[in-house]
Short mmCIF file of C-alpha atoms in Angstrom, two decimals:
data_model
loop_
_atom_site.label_atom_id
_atom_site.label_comp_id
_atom_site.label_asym_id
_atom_site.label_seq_id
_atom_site.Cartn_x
_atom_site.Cartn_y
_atom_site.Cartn_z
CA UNK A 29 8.49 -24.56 11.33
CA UNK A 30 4.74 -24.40 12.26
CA UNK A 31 2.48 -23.46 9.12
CA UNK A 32 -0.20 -20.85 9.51
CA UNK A 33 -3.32 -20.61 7.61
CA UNK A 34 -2.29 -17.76 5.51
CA UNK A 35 1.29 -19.45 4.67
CA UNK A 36 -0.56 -22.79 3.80
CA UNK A 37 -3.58 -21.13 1.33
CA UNK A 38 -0.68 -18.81 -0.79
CA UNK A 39 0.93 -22.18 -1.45
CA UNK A 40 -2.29 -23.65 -2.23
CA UNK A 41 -2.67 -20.80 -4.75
CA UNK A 42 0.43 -21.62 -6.05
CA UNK A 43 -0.58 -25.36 -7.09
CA UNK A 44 -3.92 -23.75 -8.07
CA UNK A 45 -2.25 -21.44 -10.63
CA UNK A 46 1.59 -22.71 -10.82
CA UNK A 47 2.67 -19.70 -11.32
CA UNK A 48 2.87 -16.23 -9.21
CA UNK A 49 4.39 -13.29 -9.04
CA UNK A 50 5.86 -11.18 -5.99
CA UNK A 51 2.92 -9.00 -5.76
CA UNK A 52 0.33 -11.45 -5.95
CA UNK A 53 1.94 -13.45 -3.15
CA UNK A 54 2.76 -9.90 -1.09
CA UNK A 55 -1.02 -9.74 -1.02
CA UNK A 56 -1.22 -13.11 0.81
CA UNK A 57 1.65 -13.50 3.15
CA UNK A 58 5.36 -11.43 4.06
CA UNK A 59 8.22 -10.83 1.93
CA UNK A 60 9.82 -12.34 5.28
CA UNK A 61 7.18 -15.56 4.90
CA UNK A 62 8.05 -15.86 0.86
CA UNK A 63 11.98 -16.30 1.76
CA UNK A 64 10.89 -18.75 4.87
CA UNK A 65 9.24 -21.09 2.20
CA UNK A 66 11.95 -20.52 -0.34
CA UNK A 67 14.32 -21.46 2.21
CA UNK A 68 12.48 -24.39 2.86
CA UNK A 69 12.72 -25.97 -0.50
CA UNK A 70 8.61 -25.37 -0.73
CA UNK A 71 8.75 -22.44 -3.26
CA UNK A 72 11.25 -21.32 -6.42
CA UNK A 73 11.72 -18.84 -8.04
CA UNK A 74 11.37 -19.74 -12.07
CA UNK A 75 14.63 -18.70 -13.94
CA UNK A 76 12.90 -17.09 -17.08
CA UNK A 77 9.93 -15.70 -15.73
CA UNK A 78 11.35 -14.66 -12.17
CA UNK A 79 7.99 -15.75 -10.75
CA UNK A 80 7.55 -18.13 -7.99
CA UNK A 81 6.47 -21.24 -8.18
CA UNK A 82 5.38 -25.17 -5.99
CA UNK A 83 7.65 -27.56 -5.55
CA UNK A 84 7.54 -31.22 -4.97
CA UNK A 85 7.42 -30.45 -1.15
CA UNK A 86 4.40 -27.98 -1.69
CA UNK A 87 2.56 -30.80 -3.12
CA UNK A 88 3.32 -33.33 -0.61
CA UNK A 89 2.49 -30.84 1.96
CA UNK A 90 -0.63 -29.71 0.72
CA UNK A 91 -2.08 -33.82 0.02
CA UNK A 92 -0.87 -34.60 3.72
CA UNK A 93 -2.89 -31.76 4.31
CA UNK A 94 -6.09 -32.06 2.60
CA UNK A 95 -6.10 -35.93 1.79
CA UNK A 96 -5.25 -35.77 -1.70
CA UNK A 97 -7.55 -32.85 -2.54
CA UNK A 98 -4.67 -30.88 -4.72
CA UNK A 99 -4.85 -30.64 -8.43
CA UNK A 100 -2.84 -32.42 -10.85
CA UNK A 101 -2.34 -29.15 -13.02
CA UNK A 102 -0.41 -29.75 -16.15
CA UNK A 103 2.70 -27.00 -16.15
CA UNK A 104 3.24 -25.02 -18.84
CA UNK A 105 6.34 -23.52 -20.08
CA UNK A 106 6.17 -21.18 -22.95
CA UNK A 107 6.33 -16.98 -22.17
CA UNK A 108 2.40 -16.87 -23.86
CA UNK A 109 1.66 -19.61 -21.50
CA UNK A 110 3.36 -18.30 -18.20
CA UNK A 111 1.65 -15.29 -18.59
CA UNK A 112 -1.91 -16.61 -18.63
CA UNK A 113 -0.87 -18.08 -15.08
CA UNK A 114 0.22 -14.90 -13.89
CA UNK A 115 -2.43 -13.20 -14.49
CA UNK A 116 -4.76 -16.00 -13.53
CA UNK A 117 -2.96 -15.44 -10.26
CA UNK A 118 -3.81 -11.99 -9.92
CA UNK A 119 -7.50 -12.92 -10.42
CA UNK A 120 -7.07 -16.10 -7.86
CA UNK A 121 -5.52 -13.98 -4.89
CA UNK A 122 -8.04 -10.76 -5.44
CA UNK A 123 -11.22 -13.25 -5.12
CA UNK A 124 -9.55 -14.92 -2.26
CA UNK A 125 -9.00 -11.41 -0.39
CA UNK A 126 -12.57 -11.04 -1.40
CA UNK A 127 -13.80 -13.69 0.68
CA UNK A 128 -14.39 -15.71 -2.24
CA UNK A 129 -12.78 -19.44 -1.76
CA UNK A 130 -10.89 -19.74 -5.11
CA UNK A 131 -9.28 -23.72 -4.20
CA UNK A 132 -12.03 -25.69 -6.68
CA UNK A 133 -11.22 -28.94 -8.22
CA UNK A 134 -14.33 -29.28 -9.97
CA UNK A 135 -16.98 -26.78 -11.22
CA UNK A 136 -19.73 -28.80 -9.63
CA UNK A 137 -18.63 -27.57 -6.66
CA UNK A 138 -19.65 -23.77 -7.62
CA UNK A 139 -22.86 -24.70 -6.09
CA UNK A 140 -21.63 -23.60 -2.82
CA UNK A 141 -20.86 -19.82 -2.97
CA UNK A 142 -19.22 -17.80 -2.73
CA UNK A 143 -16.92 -19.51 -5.03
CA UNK A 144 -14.35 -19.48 -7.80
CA UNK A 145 -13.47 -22.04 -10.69
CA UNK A 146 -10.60 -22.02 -12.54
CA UNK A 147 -11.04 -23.68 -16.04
CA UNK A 148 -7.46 -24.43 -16.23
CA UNK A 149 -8.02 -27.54 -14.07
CA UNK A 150 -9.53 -29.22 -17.39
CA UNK A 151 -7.09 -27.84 -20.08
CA UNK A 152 -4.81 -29.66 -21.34
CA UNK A 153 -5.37 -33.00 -20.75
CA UNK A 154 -8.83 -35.40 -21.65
CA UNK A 155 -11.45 -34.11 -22.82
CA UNK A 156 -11.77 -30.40 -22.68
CA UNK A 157 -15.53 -28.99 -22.40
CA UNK A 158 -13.77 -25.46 -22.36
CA UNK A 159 -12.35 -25.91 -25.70
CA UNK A 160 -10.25 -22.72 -26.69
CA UNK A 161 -12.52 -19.91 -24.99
CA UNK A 162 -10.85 -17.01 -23.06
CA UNK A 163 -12.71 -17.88 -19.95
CA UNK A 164 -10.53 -17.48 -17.08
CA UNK A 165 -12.66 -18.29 -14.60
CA UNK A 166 -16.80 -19.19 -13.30
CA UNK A 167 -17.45 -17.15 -10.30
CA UNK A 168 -20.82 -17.78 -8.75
CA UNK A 169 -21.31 -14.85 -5.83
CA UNK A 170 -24.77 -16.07 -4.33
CA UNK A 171 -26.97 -14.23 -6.32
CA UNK A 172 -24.41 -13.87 -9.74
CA UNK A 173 -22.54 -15.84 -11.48
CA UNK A 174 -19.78 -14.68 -13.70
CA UNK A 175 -17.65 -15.43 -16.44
CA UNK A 176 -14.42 -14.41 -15.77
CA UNK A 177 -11.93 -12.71 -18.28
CA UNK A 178 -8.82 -10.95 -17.87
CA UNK A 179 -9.06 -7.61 -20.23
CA UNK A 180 -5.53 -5.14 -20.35
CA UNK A 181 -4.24 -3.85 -23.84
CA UNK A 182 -3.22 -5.87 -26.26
CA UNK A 183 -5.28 -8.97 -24.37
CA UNK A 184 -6.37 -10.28 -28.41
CA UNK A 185 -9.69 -11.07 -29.71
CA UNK A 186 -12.31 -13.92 -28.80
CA UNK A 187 -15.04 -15.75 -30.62
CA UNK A 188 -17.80 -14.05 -28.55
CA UNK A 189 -20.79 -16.90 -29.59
CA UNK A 190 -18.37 -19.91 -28.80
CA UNK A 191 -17.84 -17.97 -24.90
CA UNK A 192 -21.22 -17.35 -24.35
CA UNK A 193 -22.12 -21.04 -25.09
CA UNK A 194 -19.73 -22.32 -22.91
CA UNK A 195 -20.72 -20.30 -20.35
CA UNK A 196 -24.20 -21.41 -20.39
CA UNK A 197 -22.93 -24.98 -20.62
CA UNK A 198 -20.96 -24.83 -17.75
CA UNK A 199 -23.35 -23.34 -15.31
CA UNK A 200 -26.78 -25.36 -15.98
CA UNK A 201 -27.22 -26.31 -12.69
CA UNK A 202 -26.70 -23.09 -10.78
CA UNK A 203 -30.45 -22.18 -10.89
CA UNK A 204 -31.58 -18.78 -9.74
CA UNK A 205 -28.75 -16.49 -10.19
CA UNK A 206 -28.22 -13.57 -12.64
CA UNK A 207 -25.82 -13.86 -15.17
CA UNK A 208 -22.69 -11.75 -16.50
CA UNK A 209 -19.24 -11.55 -17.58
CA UNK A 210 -16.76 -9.22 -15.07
CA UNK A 211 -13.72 -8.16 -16.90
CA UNK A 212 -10.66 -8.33 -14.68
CA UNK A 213 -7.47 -6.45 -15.10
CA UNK A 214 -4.59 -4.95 -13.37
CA UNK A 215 -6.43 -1.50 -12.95
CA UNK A 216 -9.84 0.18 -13.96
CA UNK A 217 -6.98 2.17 -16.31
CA UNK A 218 -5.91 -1.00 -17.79
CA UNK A 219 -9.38 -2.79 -18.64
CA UNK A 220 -10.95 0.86 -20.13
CA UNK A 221 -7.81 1.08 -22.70
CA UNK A 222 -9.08 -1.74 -24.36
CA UNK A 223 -12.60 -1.68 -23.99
CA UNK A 224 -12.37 1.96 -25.36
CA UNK A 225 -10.33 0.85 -28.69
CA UNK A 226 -12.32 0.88 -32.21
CA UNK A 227 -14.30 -2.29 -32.94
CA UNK A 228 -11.95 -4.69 -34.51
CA UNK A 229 -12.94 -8.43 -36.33
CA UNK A 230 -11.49 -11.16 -38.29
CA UNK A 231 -12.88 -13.06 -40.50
CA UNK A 232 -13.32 -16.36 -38.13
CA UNK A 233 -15.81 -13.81 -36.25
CA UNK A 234 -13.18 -12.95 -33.74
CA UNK A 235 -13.52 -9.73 -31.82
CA UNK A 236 -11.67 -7.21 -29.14
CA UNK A 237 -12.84 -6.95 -25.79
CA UNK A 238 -13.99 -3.41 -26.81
CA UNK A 239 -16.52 -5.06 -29.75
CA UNK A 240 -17.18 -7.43 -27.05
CA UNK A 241 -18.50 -5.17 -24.50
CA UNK A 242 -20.96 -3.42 -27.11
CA UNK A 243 -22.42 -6.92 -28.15
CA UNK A 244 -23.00 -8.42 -25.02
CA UNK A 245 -26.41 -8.14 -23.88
CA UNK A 246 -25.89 -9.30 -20.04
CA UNK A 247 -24.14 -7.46 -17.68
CA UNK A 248 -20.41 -6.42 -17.63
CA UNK A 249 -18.75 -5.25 -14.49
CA UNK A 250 -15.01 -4.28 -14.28
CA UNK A 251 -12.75 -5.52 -11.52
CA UNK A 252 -9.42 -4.74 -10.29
CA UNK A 253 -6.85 -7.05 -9.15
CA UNK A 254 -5.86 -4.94 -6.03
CA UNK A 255 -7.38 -4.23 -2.37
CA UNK A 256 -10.17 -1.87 -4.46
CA UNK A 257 -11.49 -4.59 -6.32
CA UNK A 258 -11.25 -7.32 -3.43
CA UNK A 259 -13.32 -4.99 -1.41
CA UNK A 260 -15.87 -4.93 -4.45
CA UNK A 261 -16.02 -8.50 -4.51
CA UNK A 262 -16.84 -8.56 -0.99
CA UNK A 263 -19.46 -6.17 -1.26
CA UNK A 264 -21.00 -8.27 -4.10
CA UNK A 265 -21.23 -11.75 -2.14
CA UNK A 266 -23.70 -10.06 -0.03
CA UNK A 267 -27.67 -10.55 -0.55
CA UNK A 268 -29.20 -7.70 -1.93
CA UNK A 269 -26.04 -5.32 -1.37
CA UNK A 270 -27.91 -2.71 -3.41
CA UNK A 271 -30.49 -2.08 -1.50
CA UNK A 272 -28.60 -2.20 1.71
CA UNK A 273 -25.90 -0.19 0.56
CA UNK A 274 -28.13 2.28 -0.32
CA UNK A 275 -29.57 2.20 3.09
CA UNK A 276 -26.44 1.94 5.21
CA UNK A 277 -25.36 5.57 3.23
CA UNK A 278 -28.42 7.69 3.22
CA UNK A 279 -29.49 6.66 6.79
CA UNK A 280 -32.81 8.54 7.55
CA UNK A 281 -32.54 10.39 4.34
CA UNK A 282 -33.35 7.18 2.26
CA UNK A 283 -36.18 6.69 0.23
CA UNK A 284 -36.61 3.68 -2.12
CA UNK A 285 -36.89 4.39 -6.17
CA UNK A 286 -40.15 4.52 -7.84
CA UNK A 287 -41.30 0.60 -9.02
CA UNK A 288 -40.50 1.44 -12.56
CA UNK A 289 -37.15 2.17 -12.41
CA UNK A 290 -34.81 -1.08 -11.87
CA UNK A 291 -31.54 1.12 -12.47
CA UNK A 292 -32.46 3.11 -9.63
CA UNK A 293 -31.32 2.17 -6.17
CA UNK A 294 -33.35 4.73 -3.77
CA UNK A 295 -33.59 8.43 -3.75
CA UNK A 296 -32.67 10.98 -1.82
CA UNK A 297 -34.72 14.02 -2.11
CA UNK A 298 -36.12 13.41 -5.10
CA UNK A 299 -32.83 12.65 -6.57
CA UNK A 300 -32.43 9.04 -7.85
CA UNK A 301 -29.57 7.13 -6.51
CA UNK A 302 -27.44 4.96 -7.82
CA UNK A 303 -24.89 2.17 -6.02
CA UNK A 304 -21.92 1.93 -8.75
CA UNK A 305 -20.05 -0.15 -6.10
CA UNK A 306 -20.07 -3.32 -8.22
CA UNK A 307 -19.27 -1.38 -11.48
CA UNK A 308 -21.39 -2.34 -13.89
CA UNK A 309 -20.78 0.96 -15.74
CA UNK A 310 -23.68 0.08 -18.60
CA UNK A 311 -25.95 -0.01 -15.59
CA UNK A 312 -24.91 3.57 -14.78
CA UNK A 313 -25.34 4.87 -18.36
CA UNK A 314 -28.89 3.22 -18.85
CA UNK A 315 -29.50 4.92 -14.95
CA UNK A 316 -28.61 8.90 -16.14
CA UNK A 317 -30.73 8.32 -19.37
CA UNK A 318 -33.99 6.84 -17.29
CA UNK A 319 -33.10 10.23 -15.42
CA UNK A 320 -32.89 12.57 -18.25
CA UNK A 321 -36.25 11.00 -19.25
CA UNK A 322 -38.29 11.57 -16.06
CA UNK A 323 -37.11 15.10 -15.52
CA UNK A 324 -33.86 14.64 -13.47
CA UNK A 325 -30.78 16.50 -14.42
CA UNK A 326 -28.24 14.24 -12.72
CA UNK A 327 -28.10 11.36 -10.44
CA UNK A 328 -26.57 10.94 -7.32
CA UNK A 329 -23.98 7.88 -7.81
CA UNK A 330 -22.25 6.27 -4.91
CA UNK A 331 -18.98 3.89 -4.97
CA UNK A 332 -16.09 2.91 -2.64
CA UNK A 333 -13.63 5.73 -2.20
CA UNK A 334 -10.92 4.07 -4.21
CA UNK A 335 -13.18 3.50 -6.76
CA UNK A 336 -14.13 7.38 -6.55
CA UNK A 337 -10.21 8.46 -6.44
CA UNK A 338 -9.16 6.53 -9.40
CA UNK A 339 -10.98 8.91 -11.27
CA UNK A 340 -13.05 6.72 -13.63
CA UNK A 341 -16.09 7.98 -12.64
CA UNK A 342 -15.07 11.73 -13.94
CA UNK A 343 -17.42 10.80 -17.31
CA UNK A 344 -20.21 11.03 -14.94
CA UNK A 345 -19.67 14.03 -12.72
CA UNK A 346 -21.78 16.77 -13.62
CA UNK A 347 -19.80 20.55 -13.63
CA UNK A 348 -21.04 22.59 -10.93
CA UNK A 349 -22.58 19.20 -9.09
CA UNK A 350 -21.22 17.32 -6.00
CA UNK A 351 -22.95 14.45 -7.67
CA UNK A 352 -20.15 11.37 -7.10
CA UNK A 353 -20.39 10.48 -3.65
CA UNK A 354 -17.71 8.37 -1.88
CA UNK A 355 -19.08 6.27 0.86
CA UNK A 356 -16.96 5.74 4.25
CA UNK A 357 -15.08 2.75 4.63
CA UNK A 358 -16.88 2.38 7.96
CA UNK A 359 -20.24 1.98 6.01
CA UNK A 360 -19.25 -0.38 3.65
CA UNK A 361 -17.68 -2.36 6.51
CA UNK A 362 -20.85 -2.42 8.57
CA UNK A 363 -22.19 -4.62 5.72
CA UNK A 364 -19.39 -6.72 4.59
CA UNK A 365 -18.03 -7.07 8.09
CA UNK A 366 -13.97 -6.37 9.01
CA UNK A 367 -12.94 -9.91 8.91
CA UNK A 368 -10.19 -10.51 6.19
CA UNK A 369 -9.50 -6.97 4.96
CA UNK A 370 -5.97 -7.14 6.29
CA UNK A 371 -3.62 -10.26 5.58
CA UNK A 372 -5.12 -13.58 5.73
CA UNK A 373 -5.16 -15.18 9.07
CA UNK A 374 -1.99 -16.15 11.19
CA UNK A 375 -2.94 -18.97 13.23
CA UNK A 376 -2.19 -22.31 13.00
CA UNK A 377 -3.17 -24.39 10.00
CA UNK A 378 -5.03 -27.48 11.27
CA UNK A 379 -5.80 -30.19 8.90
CA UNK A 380 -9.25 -32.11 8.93
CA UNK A 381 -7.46 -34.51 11.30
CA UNK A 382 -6.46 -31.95 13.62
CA UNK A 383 -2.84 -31.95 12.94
CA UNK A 384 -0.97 -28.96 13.33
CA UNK A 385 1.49 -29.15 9.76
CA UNK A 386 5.12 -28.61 10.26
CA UNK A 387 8.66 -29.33 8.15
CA UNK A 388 9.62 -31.79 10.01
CA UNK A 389 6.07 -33.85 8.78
CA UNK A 390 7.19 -34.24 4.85
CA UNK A 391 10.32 -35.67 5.74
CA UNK A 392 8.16 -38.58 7.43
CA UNK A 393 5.94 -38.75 4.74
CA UNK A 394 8.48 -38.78 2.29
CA UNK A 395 10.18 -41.40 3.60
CA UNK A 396 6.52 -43.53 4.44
#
């Protein structure tokens, strides 16, 4: 059997995160591929959880592969546990179909974006500089970096103070970029039912996501772990997307905002425009207020079509207005470019050597 690139990075994901479930893995490769590696003896499926999981092979593959480079993840085995690798798996596989390369071993090497660390590579053993935060992971997009947190009902409360500070911590030396946190979940459905729940705290200064999101003071943008929010991440590794979203939409028709309105993105006949691709949703608010202020009575806001058909930007519809507009996959394409928007690619895997990988290559090994 000849390993393709797509077929080698889903079992890279799965040493990255241990665990995985069906659909994260039907993102990456076939149901037909899954029960090739299965067959194989180079993935499992975990009796209790049902999720799939490396193998001794996988690992062996992957360091004849990449010289070593494969983490030494401690497994976990408790339901609580399992869980937070599932999910982290969701998270992994949307930022990879985003173009974003989610295979770190250290955070150092964030400072070569687009990129994605996952914090679980220090838990657990050593020191730990993460300590007990909820931080999934540290995604640094070019011109962003974010902290990462998984947010669906019922996620539990976090010391707000102690995340913020290791945030900061953790990304000294990326100089230059904007910060924020982007709340990840399963849908935009999912992460709104708990950021719209009542303010809750304990007395150890613990809060829900909801309190959360009405104390931060940076920037909070909602992502989906599906094709809607890998296209958003996409659209957000690009310089300046804003601007040249804005552009790509309104063609001829553009005009750029006045200078003294940073939550507008252009208008279009006097109308101020606003790009909600990336989904900071605060951004939006703060944009139909400056609006209301100067005179407008509505803004035009443009997102991706599934964004649009999801329905979670019905709050900002005005009756009576064709306000919402949904721009063409075509348009957003033109700026994020076509490559990777289907399944991960199916030629050969080469490794650094210029080996072509195949079965037959771990028995040697094993037996070296």
């Amino acid at each position: 059997m000849l390993f393709c690139q797509r077929e080698i990075d889903a079992l890279r994901l799965l040493c990255w995160c241990r665990y995985a479930n069906l659909d994260s893995l039907r993102r990456l490769i076939t149901e037909t591929e899954i029960r090739n590696l299965v067959t194989l003896g180079f993935v499992k499926e975990h009796p209790k959880s049902h999720a799939f999981v490396p193998t001794h092979k996988t690992v062996e593959l992957l360091q004849t592969a990449f010289d070593g480079a494969v983490p030494d993840v401690v497994r976990v085995y408790s339901p609580q546990l399992i869980e937070r690798r599932l999910r982290l798996a969701q998270i992994a596989t949307t930022f990879y179909r985003g173009g974003v390369n989610p295979f770190l071993l250290r955070k150092e090497e964030l400072l070569h974006p687009p990129s994605l660390f996952l914090p679980s590579m220090a838990r657990g053993r050593g020191q730990n500089p993460w300590g007990s935060t909820r931080i999934a992971g540290i995604a640094h997009l070019g011109e962003q970096t974010f902290a990462v947190h998984y947010v669906c009902p019922g996620i539990g409360r976090l010391i707000l103070n102690n995340e913020l500070v290791a945030f900061n911590n953790q990304t000294a030396a990326l100089h230059n970029t904007r910060r924020g946190f982007l709340f990840a979940g399963g849908s935009y459905a999912d992460i709104l039912a708990e950021l719209d729940r009542p303010d809750a705290e304990d007395g150890n200064q613990a809060v829900n996501y909801a309190g959360a999101y009405r104390r931060l003071t940076l920037p909070v943008h909602l992502l989906p772990c599906d094709d809607i929010g890998a296209l958003q991440l996409r659209v957000m590794t690009q310089p300046n997307y804003r601007n040249r979203l804005a552009q790509a939409a309104l063609g001829r028709y553009f005009r750029p905002p006045p200078d003294d309105t940073s939550t507008f993105d252009a208008c279009f006949n006097r109308t101020p425009v606003v790009i909600g691709v990336d989904m900071d949703l605060r951004r939006i608010n703060a944009a139909m207020e400056t609006a209301k202020k100067l005179g407008h009575p509505y803004i035009i806001l443009a997102a991706l079509t599934g964004q649009v058909q999801s329905g979670i930007f019905d709050g900002f519809r005005i009756p009576g207005q064709d306000n919402v507009l949904a721009l063409r996959e075509d348009v957003v394409l033109e700026l994020v470019g076509h490559d990777g928007m289907g399944f991960p690619g199916d030629q050969p895997f080469w490794s650094k050597k210029g080996d072509a990988l195949h079965a037959p290559v771990i028995q040697t090994h094993r037996k070296t």
